[in-house]
Amino acid sequence: MDDEFLLLNPGPVPVSEAVREAMAEPMVSHRSAAFESVYERAQGGLDEVFTRSMLSGRSTASDGTSLILNGTATMGMEMAVANLVDPESELVALVNGKFGRRFARIADRYCSVTRVEADWGDSFDLDAVADAIGHDTDVVTMVHNETSTGLLNPVSAVGDLAREADALFVVDGVTSIGGDVFCIDDWNVDVAITDSQKALAAPPGVSAMYVTDRAAEVAHGESAPFYSDLEWHLRKAADHQTPFTSAVPLFRALAVAVEEITEEGLPARIRRHRRQAEAFRRGFAAMGLEPFPEARGVTVRSNTVTATALPDSVKEAPTEFFDAVSERNVSISGGQAHLGGEIFRVSNMGRLSSEEVLRGVRTVGEALGDVAVDADVEAGIAAVEAEL
Ligand code: PLP
């Protein structure tokens, strides 16, 4: 067994030593100049990540603000919706997985919601999306990289439809931003949300949001949730602070993590993520495993989260397979909700090495061997090596 623990879950992901060390520094007040400079560093790095996540490295966003939130991305999802709608508003939510569904559930509490649904793992029918978005639509929500299914959704096409209807477009880029292409302006995104513990490779507990000036104009403080008042957060962000006590060690860790991203450079980082996801896909395929989902229609397979169908025999007793993976000191994820016992998921978000991708594929192959599935581990390893 390899001694070192390998975390391959789709978040939290491994963090660097420098990121870990940043959390151990002596405490300072969240109203001090020392903290403001941490916020400013994190915000500067996030500006790059939110607006330059393209293979060309050019900027795709003009006017907006990066915010850091004292809570995970679900807080950001709720904050975006709650600040942009009122009870009379019409929101269209695209749902083809657990996180798209979460957006719809959040919105149910604040306004009238129309769901455009596809089976988890399936592609959206863009004609159905176009029919649902009309001139009475105020906000459209969607998830870019659906972590629950390992699927990349067509944000660009839906952004065009939202803009034609003059609706605000709120996008969960939690498992894409920092690891894959994400274009605020080109895709007509008004609010983008991400989590610290995913492709940003920071510890969990805080999240980030990019708010365009167009969205900021609509946010109205009076009806906003007190803790998640967007106007208030934007005002304080101008002074590099949060409205309430900041999670100081987590902000420090985030500042270092985003600096590591800008050091690597976004085009290089995105290319590495794509290569590693392809290596996972090819490695598992070479061992005889079927992808989940099959890429169909306007969706493609994710470059950050690889979902794979469990062989039928494993579906009958999936725990034995997952135990066999854990025994090798590797952590992977199963499926969520009704996909539990149907699939397994691994992540290459953050800062995985080629050796770690290789170990992930080898571990899955060996664990399958333990539960009497005849997986060709050597073929899996050869496929990964050829890709990396
Ligand atoms: N959206 C997506 C696509 C995610 O993968 C996650 C976390 O897994 C979230 C949102 C937010 O979850 P949380 O608030 O628990 O960090």
PDB file of N, CA, C and O in Angstrom, residues 316-380:
ATOM      1  N   GLU A 316     -24.213  -4.624  -7.216  1.00  0.00           N
ATOM      2  CA  GLU A 316     -24.934  -5.440  -6.226  1.00  0.00           C
ATOM      3  C   GLU A 316     -24.351  -5.264  -4.828  1.00  0.00           C
ATOM      4  O   GLU A 316     -25.077  -5.371  -3.837  1.00  0.00           O
ATOM      5  N   ALA A 317     -23.055  -4.986  -4.716  1.00  0.00           N
ATOM      6  CA  ALA A 317     -22.432  -4.790  -3.390  1.00  0.00           C
ATOM      7  C   ALA A 317     -21.340  -3.725  -3.496  1.00  0.00           C
ATOM      8  O   ALA A 317     -20.147  -4.031  -3.367  1.00  0.00           O
ATOM      9  N   PRO A 318     -21.727  -2.480  -3.768  1.00  0.00           N
ATOM     10  CA  PRO A 318     -20.725  -1.441  -4.040  1.00  0.00           C
ATOM     11  C   PRO A 318     -19.797  -1.155  -2.864  1.00  0.00           C
ATOM     12  O   PRO A 318     -18.647  -0.775  -3.059  1.00  0.00           O
ATOM     13  N   THR A 319     -20.284  -1.361  -1.637  1.00  0.00           N
ATOM     14  CA  THR A 319     -19.465  -1.017  -0.474  1.00  0.00           C
ATOM     15  C   THR A 319     -18.143  -1.775  -0.481  1.00  0.00           C
ATOM     16  O   THR A 319     -17.100  -1.228  -0.109  1.00  0.00           O
ATOM     17  N   GLU A 320     -18.173  -3.029  -0.924  1.00  0.00           N
ATOM     18  CA  GLU A 320     -16.925  -3.823  -0.930  1.00  0.00           C
ATOM     19  C   GLU A 320     -15.887  -3.190  -1.850  1.00  0.00           C
ATOM     20  O   GLU A 320     -14.702  -3.156  -1.541  1.00  0.00           O
ATOM     21  N   PHE A 321     -16.364  -2.671  -2.995  1.00  0.00           N
ATOM     22  CA  PHE A 321     -15.436  -2.015  -3.924  1.00  0.00           C
ATOM     23  C   PHE A 321     -14.865  -0.740  -3.288  1.00  0.00           C
ATOM     24  O   PHE A 321     -13.644  -0.526  -3.287  1.00  0.00           O
ATOM     25  N   PHE A 322     -15.754   0.086  -2.721  1.00  0.00           N
ATOM     26  CA  PHE A 322     -15.257   1.346  -2.138  1.00  0.00           C
ATOM     27  C   PHE A 322     -14.324   1.068  -0.947  1.00  0.00           C
ATOM     28  O   PHE A 322     -13.345   1.782  -0.738  1.00  0.00           O
ATOM     29  N   ASP A 323     -14.619  -0.001  -0.192  1.00  0.00           N
ATOM     30  CA  ASP A 323     -13.713  -0.374   0.910  1.00  0.00           C
ATOM     31  C   ASP A 323     -12.347  -0.775   0.370  1.00  0.00           C
ATOM     32  O   ASP A 323     -11.309  -0.435   0.952  1.00  0.00           O
ATOM     33  N   ALA A 324     -12.354  -1.506  -0.742  1.00  0.00           N
ATOM     34  CA  ALA A 324     -11.076  -1.967  -1.320  1.00  0.00           C
ATOM     35  C   ALA A 324     -10.245  -0.767  -1.799  1.00  0.00           C
ATOM     36  O   ALA A 324      -9.015  -0.788  -1.738  1.00  0.00           O
ATOM     37  N   VAL A 325     -10.921   0.292  -2.265  1.00  0.00           N
ATOM     38  CA  VAL A 325     -10.202   1.519  -2.647  1.00  0.00           C
ATOM     39  C   VAL A 325      -9.637   2.181  -1.387  1.00  0.00           C
ATOM     40  O   VAL A 325      -8.447   2.537  -1.330  1.00  0.00           O
ATOM     41  N   SER A 326     -10.462   2.307  -0.351  1.00  0.00           N
ATOM     42  CA  SER A 326     -10.018   2.963   0.905  1.00  0.00           C
ATOM     43  C   SER A 326      -8.843   2.226   1.527  1.00  0.00           C
ATOM     44  O   SER A 326      -7.943   2.857   2.086  1.00  0.00           O
ATOM     45  N   GLU A 327      -8.879   0.894   1.448  1.00  0.00           N
ATOM     46  CA  GLU A 327      -7.776   0.111   2.031  1.00  0.00           C
ATOM     47  C   GLU A 327      -6.435   0.476   1.396  1.00  0.00           C
ATOM     48  O   GLU A 327      -5.383   0.280   1.991  1.00  0.00           O
ATOM     49  N   ARG A 328      -6.478   1.007   0.190  1.00  0.00           N
ATOM     50  CA  ARG A 328      -5.238   1.421  -0.500  1.00  0.00           C
ATOM     51  C   ARG A 328      -4.926   2.885  -0.217  1.00  0.00           C
ATOM     52  O   ARG A 328      -4.107   3.496  -0.906  1.00  0.00           O
ATOM     53  N   ASN A 329      -5.609   3.439   0.774  1.00  0.00           N
ATOM     54  CA  ASN A 329      -5.339   4.812   1.219  1.00  0.00           C
ATOM     55  C   ASN A 329      -5.677   5.859   0.148  1.00  0.00           C
ATOM     56  O   ASN A 329      -5.007   6.889   0.035  1.00  0.00           O
ATOM     57  N   VAL A 330      -6.688   5.550  -0.628  1.00  0.00           N
ATOM     58  CA  VAL A 330      -7.153   6.475  -1.664  1.00  0.00           C
ATOM     59  C   VAL A 330      -8.628   6.731  -1.398  1.00  0.00           C
ATOM     60  O   VAL A 330      -9.376   5.817  -1.040  1.00  0.00           O
ATOM     61  N   SER A 331      -9.045   7.997  -1.557  1.00  0.00           N
ATOM     62  CA  SER A 331     -10.446   8.338  -1.332  1.00  0.00           C
ATOM     63  C   SER A 331     -11.092   8.773  -2.642  1.00  0.00           C
ATOM     64  O   SER A 331     -10.612   9.706  -3.300  1.00  0.00           O
ATOM     65  N   ILE A 332     -12.160   8.075  -3.042  1.00  0.00           N
ATOM     66  CA  ILE A 332     -12.933   8.473  -4.225  1.00  0.00           C
ATOM     67  C   ILE A 332     -14.388   8.597  -3.794  1.00  0.00           C
ATOM     68  O   ILE A 332     -14.734   8.261  -2.657  1.00  0.00           O
ATOM     69  N   SER A 333     -15.243   9.066  -4.693  1.00  0.00           N
ATOM     70  CA  SER A 333     -16.657   9.244  -4.330  1.00  0.00           C
ATOM     71  C   SER A 333     -17.545   8.298  -5.114  1.00  0.00           C
ATOM     72  O   SER A 333     -17.239   7.945  -6.264  1.00  0.00           O
ATOM     73  N   GLY A 334     -18.681   7.976  -4.503  1.00  0.00           N
ATOM     74  CA  GLY A 334     -19.717   7.227  -5.210  1.00  0.00           C
ATOM     75  C   GLY A 334     -20.675   8.218  -5.861  1.00  0.00           C
ATOM     76  O   GLY A 334     -20.389   9.410  -5.966  1.00  0.00           O
ATOM     77  N   GLY A 335     -21.816   7.727  -6.286  1.00  0.00           N
ATOM     78  CA  GLY A 335     -22.828   8.599  -6.874  1.00  0.00           C
ATOM     79  C   GLY A 335     -23.658   9.255  -5.780  1.00  0.00           C
ATOM     80  O   GLY A 335     -23.696   8.778  -4.647  1.00  0.00           O
ATOM     81  N   GLN A 336     -24.316  10.354  -6.143  1.00  0.00           N
ATOM     82  CA  GLN A 336     -25.162  11.048  -5.167  1.00  0.00           C
ATOM     83  C   GLN A 336     -26.634  10.740  -5.456  1.00  0.00           C
ATOM     84  O   GLN A 336     -27.002  10.462  -6.589  1.00  0.00           O
ATOM     85  N   ALA A 337     -27.434  10.802  -4.398  1.00  0.00           N
ATOM     86  CA  ALA A 337     -28.883  10.548  -4.488  1.00  0.00           C
ATOM     87  C   ALA A 337     -29.140   9.222  -5.227  1.00  0.00           C
ATOM     88  O   ALA A 337     -28.512   8.216  -4.895  1.00  0.00           O
ATOM     89  N   HIS A 338     -29.992   9.225  -6.271  1.00  0.00           N
ATOM     90  CA  HIS A 338     -30.344   7.939  -6.905  1.00  0.00           C
ATOM     91  C   HIS A 338     -29.187   7.337  -7.708  1.00  0.00           C
ATOM     92  O   HIS A 338     -29.290   6.197  -8.178  1.00  0.00           O
ATOM     93  N   LEU A 339     -28.082   8.077  -7.868  1.00  0.00           N
ATOM     94  CA  LEU A 339     -26.920   7.488  -8.555  1.00  0.00           C
ATOM     95  C   LEU A 339     -25.998   6.755  -7.577  1.00  0.00           C
ATOM     96  O   LEU A 339     -24.981   6.201  -7.981  1.00  0.00           O
ATOM     97  N   GLY A 340     -26.370   6.752  -6.302  1.00  0.00           N
ATOM     98  CA  GLY A 340     -25.610   5.982  -5.306  1.00  0.00           C
ATOM     99  C   GLY A 340     -25.609   4.507  -5.694  1.00  0.00           C
ATOM    100  O   GLY A 340     -26.650   3.959  -6.055  1.00  0.00           O
ATOM    101  N   GLY A 341     -24.423   3.864  -5.676  1.00  0.00           N
ATOM    102  CA  GLY A 341     -24.343   2.450  -6.045  1.00  0.00           C
ATOM    103  C   GLY A 341     -24.341   2.218  -7.545  1.00  0.00           C
ATOM    104  O   GLY A 341     -24.284   1.073  -8.005  1.00  0.00           O
ATOM    105  N   GLU A 342     -24.420   3.303  -8.324  1.00  0.00           N
ATOM    106  CA  GLU A 342     -24.441   3.167  -9.790  1.00  0.00           C
ATOM    107  C   GLU A 342     -23.122   3.592 -10.420  1.00  0.00           C
ATOM    108  O   GLU A 342     -22.724   3.064 -11.452  1.00  0.00           O
ATOM    109  N   ILE A 343     -22.491   4.595  -9.814  1.00  0.00           N
ATOM    110  CA  ILE A 343     -21.278   5.159 -10.436  1.00  0.00           C
ATOM    111  C   ILE A 343     -20.213   5.410  -9.366  1.00  0.00           C
ATOM    112  O   ILE A 343     -20.511   5.382  -8.168  1.00  0.00           O
ATOM    113  N   PHE A 344     -18.970   5.667  -9.833  1.00  0.00           N
ATOM    114  CA  PHE A 344     -17.975   6.248  -8.940  1.00  0.00           C
ATOM    115  C   PHE A 344     -17.417   7.489  -9.617  1.00  0.00           C
ATOM    116  O   PHE A 344     -17.505   7.642 -10.845  1.00  0.00           O
ATOM    117  N   ARG A 345     -16.893   8.410  -8.795  1.00  0.00           N
ATOM    118  CA  ARG A 345     -16.393   9.678  -9.339  1.00  0.00           C
ATOM    119  C   ARG A 345     -15.005   9.984  -8.768  1.00  0.00           C
ATOM    120  O   ARG A 345     -14.768   9.751  -7.579  1.00  0.00           O
ATOM    121  N   VAL A 346     -14.137  10.469  -9.641  1.00  0.00           N
ATOM    122  CA  VAL A 346     -12.827  10.959  -9.183  1.00  0.00           C
ATOM    123  C   VAL A 346     -12.651  12.378  -9.722  1.00  0.00           C
ATOM    124  O   VAL A 346     -13.218  12.738 -10.750  1.00  0.00           O
ATOM    125  N   SER A 347     -11.850  13.141  -9.005  1.00  0.00           N
ATOM    126  CA  SER A 347     -11.599  14.518  -9.413  1.00  0.00           C
ATOM    127  C   SER A 347     -10.145  14.687  -9.795  1.00  0.00           C
ATOM    128  O   SER A 347      -9.263  14.032  -9.234  1.00  0.00           O
ATOM    129  N   ASN A 348      -9.888  15.561 -10.748  1.00  0.00           N
ATOM    130  CA  ASN A 348      -8.512  15.996 -10.987  1.00  0.00           C
ATOM    131  C   ASN A 348      -8.415  17.505 -10.798  1.00  0.00           C
ATOM    132  O   ASN A 348      -7.574  18.163 -11.395  1.00  0.00           O
ATOM    133  N   MET A 349      -9.294  18.041  -9.942  1.00  0.00           N
ATOM    134  CA  MET A 349      -9.262  19.478  -9.694  1.00  0.00           C
ATOM    135  C   MET A 349      -8.074  19.843  -8.821  1.00  0.00           C
ATOM    136  O   MET A 349      -7.721  19.115  -7.895  1.00  0.00           O
ATOM    137  N   GLY A 350      -7.504  21.001  -9.129  1.00  0.00           N
ATOM    138  CA  GLY A 350      -6.468  21.538  -8.259  1.00  0.00           C
ATOM    139  C   GLY A 350      -5.086  21.256  -8.774  1.00  0.00           C
ATOM    140  O   GLY A 350      -4.689  21.741  -9.830  1.00  0.00           O
ATOM    141  N   ARG A 351      -4.347  20.441  -8.027  1.00  0.00           N
ATOM    142  CA  ARG A 351      -2.917  20.345  -8.329  1.00  0.00           C
ATOM    143  C   ARG A 351      -2.424  18.904  -8.323  1.00  0.00           C
ATOM    144  O   ARG A 351      -1.417  18.573  -7.721  1.00  0.00           O
ATOM    145  N   LEU A 352      -3.187  18.043  -8.990  1.00  0.00           N
ATOM    146  CA  LEU A 352      -2.817  16.629  -9.033  1.00  0.00           C
ATOM    147  C   LEU A 352      -1.578  16.418  -9.915  1.00  0.00           C
ATOM    148  O   LEU A 352      -1.418  17.090 -10.928  1.00  0.00           O
ATOM    149  N   SER A 353      -0.734  15.458  -9.537  1.00  0.00           N
ATOM    150  CA  SER A 353       0.423  15.135 -10.385  1.00  0.00           C
ATOM    151  C   SER A 353       0.033  13.971 -11.306  1.00  0.00           C
ATOM    152  O   SER A 353      -0.948  13.258 -11.062  1.00  0.00           O
ATOM    153  N   SER A 354       0.870  13.756 -12.321  1.00  0.00           N
ATOM    154  CA  SER A 354       0.631  12.623 -13.233  1.00  0.00           C
ATOM    155  C   SER A 354       0.674  11.307 -12.454  1.00  0.00           C
ATOM    156  O   SER A 354      -0.119  10.388 -12.701  1.00  0.00           O
ATOM    157  N   GLU A 355       1.600  11.223 -11.486  1.00  0.00           N
ATOM    158  CA  GLU A 355       1.725   9.995 -10.678  1.00  0.00           C
ATOM    159  C   GLU A 355       0.439   9.732  -9.902  1.00  0.00           C
ATOM    160  O   GLU A 355       0.029   8.584  -9.722  1.00  0.00           O
ATOM    161  N   GLU A 356      -0.190  10.805  -9.437  1.00  0.00           N
ATOM    162  CA  GLU A 356      -1.423  10.618  -8.661  1.00  0.00           C
ATOM    163  C   GLU A 356      -2.578  10.153  -9.553  1.00  0.00           C
ATOM    164  O   GLU A 356      -3.412   9.347  -9.123  1.00  0.00           O
ATOM    165  N   VAL A 357      -2.615  10.662 -10.786  1.00  0.00           N
ATOM    166  CA  VAL A 357      -3.648  10.181 -11.722  1.00  0.00           C
ATOM    167  C   VAL A 357      -3.429   8.687 -11.967  1.00  0.00           C
ATOM    168  O   VAL A 357      -4.367   7.871 -11.905  1.00  0.00           O
ATOM    169  N   LEU A 358      -2.163   8.339 -12.190  1.00  0.00           N
ATOM    170  CA  LEU A 358      -1.810   6.943 -12.432  1.00  0.00           C
ATOM    171  C   LEU A 358      -2.202   6.069 -11.236  1.00  0.00           C
ATOM    172  O   LEU A 358      -2.784   4.986 -11.393  1.00  0.00           O
ATOM    173  N   ARG A 359      -1.898   6.560 -10.053  1.00  0.00           N
ATOM    174  CA  ARG A 359      -2.229   5.781  -8.848  1.00  0.00           C
ATOM    175  C   ARG A 359      -3.753   5.628  -8.702  1.00  0.00           C
ATOM    176  O   ARG A 359      -4.245   4.566  -8.294  1.00  0.00           O
ATOM    177  N   GLY A 360      -4.495   6.679  -9.065  1.00  0.00           N
ATOM    178  CA  GLY A 360      -5.957   6.603  -8.997  1.00  0.00           C
ATOM    179  C   GLY A 360      -6.489   5.495  -9.881  1.00  0.00           C
ATOM    180  O   GLY A 360      -7.314   4.671  -9.469  1.00  0.00           O
ATOM    181  N   VAL A 361      -5.988   5.433 -11.121  1.00  0.00           N
ATOM    182  CA  VAL A 361      -6.471   4.416 -12.071  1.00  0.00           C
ATOM    183  C   VAL A 361      -6.036   3.024 -11.605  1.00  0.00           C
ATOM    184  O   VAL A 361      -6.831   2.075 -11.602  1.00  0.00           O
ATOM    185  N   ARG A 362      -4.778   2.925 -11.170  1.00  0.00           N
ATOM    186  CA  ARG A 362      -4.288   1.607 -10.710  1.00  0.00           C
ATOM    187  C   ARG A 362      -5.104   1.122  -9.509  1.00  0.00           C
ATOM    188  O   ARG A 362      -5.517  -0.041  -9.437  1.00  0.00           O
ATOM    189  N   THR A 363      -5.390   2.041  -8.585  1.00  0.00           N
ATOM    190  CA  THR A 363      -6.142   1.670  -7.378  1.00  0.00           C
ATOM    191  C   THR A 363      -7.538   1.171  -7.726  1.00  0.00           C
ATOM    192  O   THR A 363      -7.997   0.153  -7.192  1.00  0.00           O
ATOM    193  N   VAL A 364      -8.201   1.887  -8.629  1.00  0.00           N
ATOM    194  CA  VAL A 364      -9.549   1.452  -9.030  1.00  0.00           C
ATOM    195  C   VAL A 364      -9.470   0.062  -9.659  1.00  0.00           C
ATOM    196  O   VAL A 364     -10.266  -0.838  -9.336  1.00  0.00           O
ATOM    197  N   GLY A 365      -8.468  -0.147 -10.527  1.00  0.00           N
ATOM    198  CA  GLY A 365      -8.320  -1.458 -11.184  1.00  0.00           C
ATOM    199  C   GLY A 365      -8.069  -2.565 -10.174  1.00  0.00           C
ATOM    200  O   GLY A 365      -8.682  -3.647 -10.246  1.00  0.00           O
ATOM    201  N   GLU A 366      -7.162  -2.303  -9.232  1.00  0.00           N
ATOM    202  CA  GLU A 366      -6.847  -3.334  -8.236  1.00  0.00           C
ATOM    203  C   GLU A 366      -8.058  -3.607  -7.326  1.00  0.00           C
ATOM    204  O   GLU A 366      -8.330  -4.762  -6.973  1.00  0.00           O
ATOM    205  N   ALA A 367      -8.760  -2.555  -6.959  1.00  0.00           N
ATOM    206  CA  ALA A 367      -9.934  -2.735  -6.092  1.00  0.00           C
ATOM    207  C   ALA A 367     -11.007  -3.542  -6.823  1.00  0.00           C
ATOM    208  O   ALA A 367     -11.699  -4.374  -6.221  1.00  0.00           O
ATOM    209  N   LEU A 368     -11.138  -3.313  -8.133  1.00  0.00           N
ATOM    210  CA  LEU A 368     -12.097  -4.116  -8.913  1.00  0.00           C
ATOM    211  C   LEU A 368     -11.672  -5.580  -8.902  1.00  0.00           C
ATOM    212  O   LEU A 368     -12.511  -6.483  -8.762  1.00  0.00           O
ATOM    213  N   GLY A 369     -10.349  -5.799  -9.003  1.00  0.00           N
ATOM    214  CA  GLY A 369      -9.827  -7.177  -8.929  1.00  0.00           C
ATOM    215  C   GLY A 369     -10.226  -7.826  -7.605  1.00  0.00           C
ATOM    216  O   GLY A 369     -10.627  -8.999  -7.567  1.00  0.00           O
ATOM    217  N   ASP A 370     -10.157  -7.070  -6.525  1.00  0.00           N
ATOM    218  CA  ASP A 370     -10.530  -7.602  -5.200  1.00  0.00           C
ATOM    219  C   ASP A 370     -11.984  -8.063  -5.145  1.00  0.00           C
ATOM    220  O   ASP A 370     -12.340  -8.917  -4.334  1.00  0.00           O
ATOM    221  N   VAL A 371     -12.839  -7.405  -5.954  1.00  0.00           N
ATOM    222  CA  VAL A 371     -14.258  -7.799  -5.915  1.00  0.00           C
ATOM    223  C   VAL A 371     -14.623  -8.628  -7.157  1.00  0.00           C
ATOM    224  O   VAL A 371     -15.766  -8.598  -7.636  1.00  0.00           O
ATOM    225  N   ALA A 372     -13.596  -9.308  -7.659  1.00  0.00           N
ATOM    226  CA  ALA A 372     -13.781 -10.322  -8.711  1.00  0.00           C
ATOM    227  C   ALA A 372     -14.209  -9.746 -10.060  1.00  0.00           C
ATOM    228  O   ALA A 372     -14.900 -10.396 -10.840  1.00  0.00           O
ATOM    229  N   VAL A 373     -13.816  -8.491 -10.344  1.00  0.00           N
ATOM    230  CA  VAL A 373     -14.028  -7.953 -11.692  1.00  0.00           C
ATOM    231  C   VAL A 373     -12.685  -8.041 -12.417  1.00  0.00           C
ATOM    232  O   VAL A 373     -11.661  -7.625 -11.882  1.00  0.00           O
ATOM    233  N   ASP A 374     -12.738  -8.585 -13.620  1.00  0.00           N
ATOM    234  CA  ASP A 374     -11.507  -8.816 -14.360  1.00  0.00           C
ATOM    235  C   ASP A 374     -11.100  -7.538 -15.106  1.00  0.00           C
ATOM    236  O   ASP A 374     -11.319  -7.399 -16.298  1.00  0.00           O
ATOM    237  N   ALA A 375     -10.502  -6.575 -14.358  1.00  0.00           N
ATOM    238  CA  ALA A 375     -10.090  -5.314 -14.990  1.00  0.00           C
ATOM    239  C   ALA A 375      -8.624  -5.426 -15.387  1.00  0.00           C
ATOM    240  O   ALA A 375      -7.809  -5.905 -14.600  1.00  0.00           O
ATOM    241  N   ASP A 376      -8.312  -4.981 -16.601  1.00  0.00           N
ATOM    242  CA  ASP A 376      -6.933  -5.070 -17.091  1.00  0.00           C
ATOM    243  C   ASP A 376      -6.143  -3.843 -16.590  1.00  0.00           C
ATOM    244  O   ASP A 376      -6.080  -2.810 -17.255  1.00  0.00           O
ATOM    245  N   VAL A 377      -5.554  -4.005 -15.402  1.00  0.00           N
ATOM    246  CA  VAL A 377      -4.876  -2.873 -14.760  1.00  0.00           C
ATOM    247  C   VAL A 377      -3.713  -2.381 -15.619  1.00  0.00           C
ATOM    248  O   VAL A 377      -3.516  -1.170 -15.781  1.00  0.00           O
ATOM    249  N   GLU A 378      -2.963  -3.306 -16.189  1.00  0.00           N
ATOM    250  CA  GLU A 378      -1.799  -2.896 -17.000  1.00  0.00           C
ATOM    251  C   GLU A 378      -2.243  -2.063 -18.205  1.00  0.00           C
ATOM    252  O   GLU A 378      -1.601  -1.072 -18.555  1.00  0.00           O
ATOM    253  N   ALA A 379      -3.362  -2.463 -18.818  1.00  0.00           N
ATOM    254  CA  ALA A 379      -3.864  -1.678 -19.967  1.00  0.00           C
ATOM    255  C   ALA A 379      -4.286  -0.289 -19.506  1.00  0.00           C
ATOM    256  O   ALA A 379      -4.063   0.713 -20.203  1.00  0.00           O
ATOM    257  N   GLY A 380      -4.886  -0.215 -18.326  1.00  0.00           N
ATOM    258  CA  GLY A 380      -5.297   1.089 -17.766  1.00  0.00           C
ATOM    259  C   GLY A 380      -4.088   1.980 -17.557  1.00  0.00           C
ATOM    260  O   GLY A 380      -4.084   3.154 -17.951  1.00  0.00           O
TER     261      GLY A 380
END
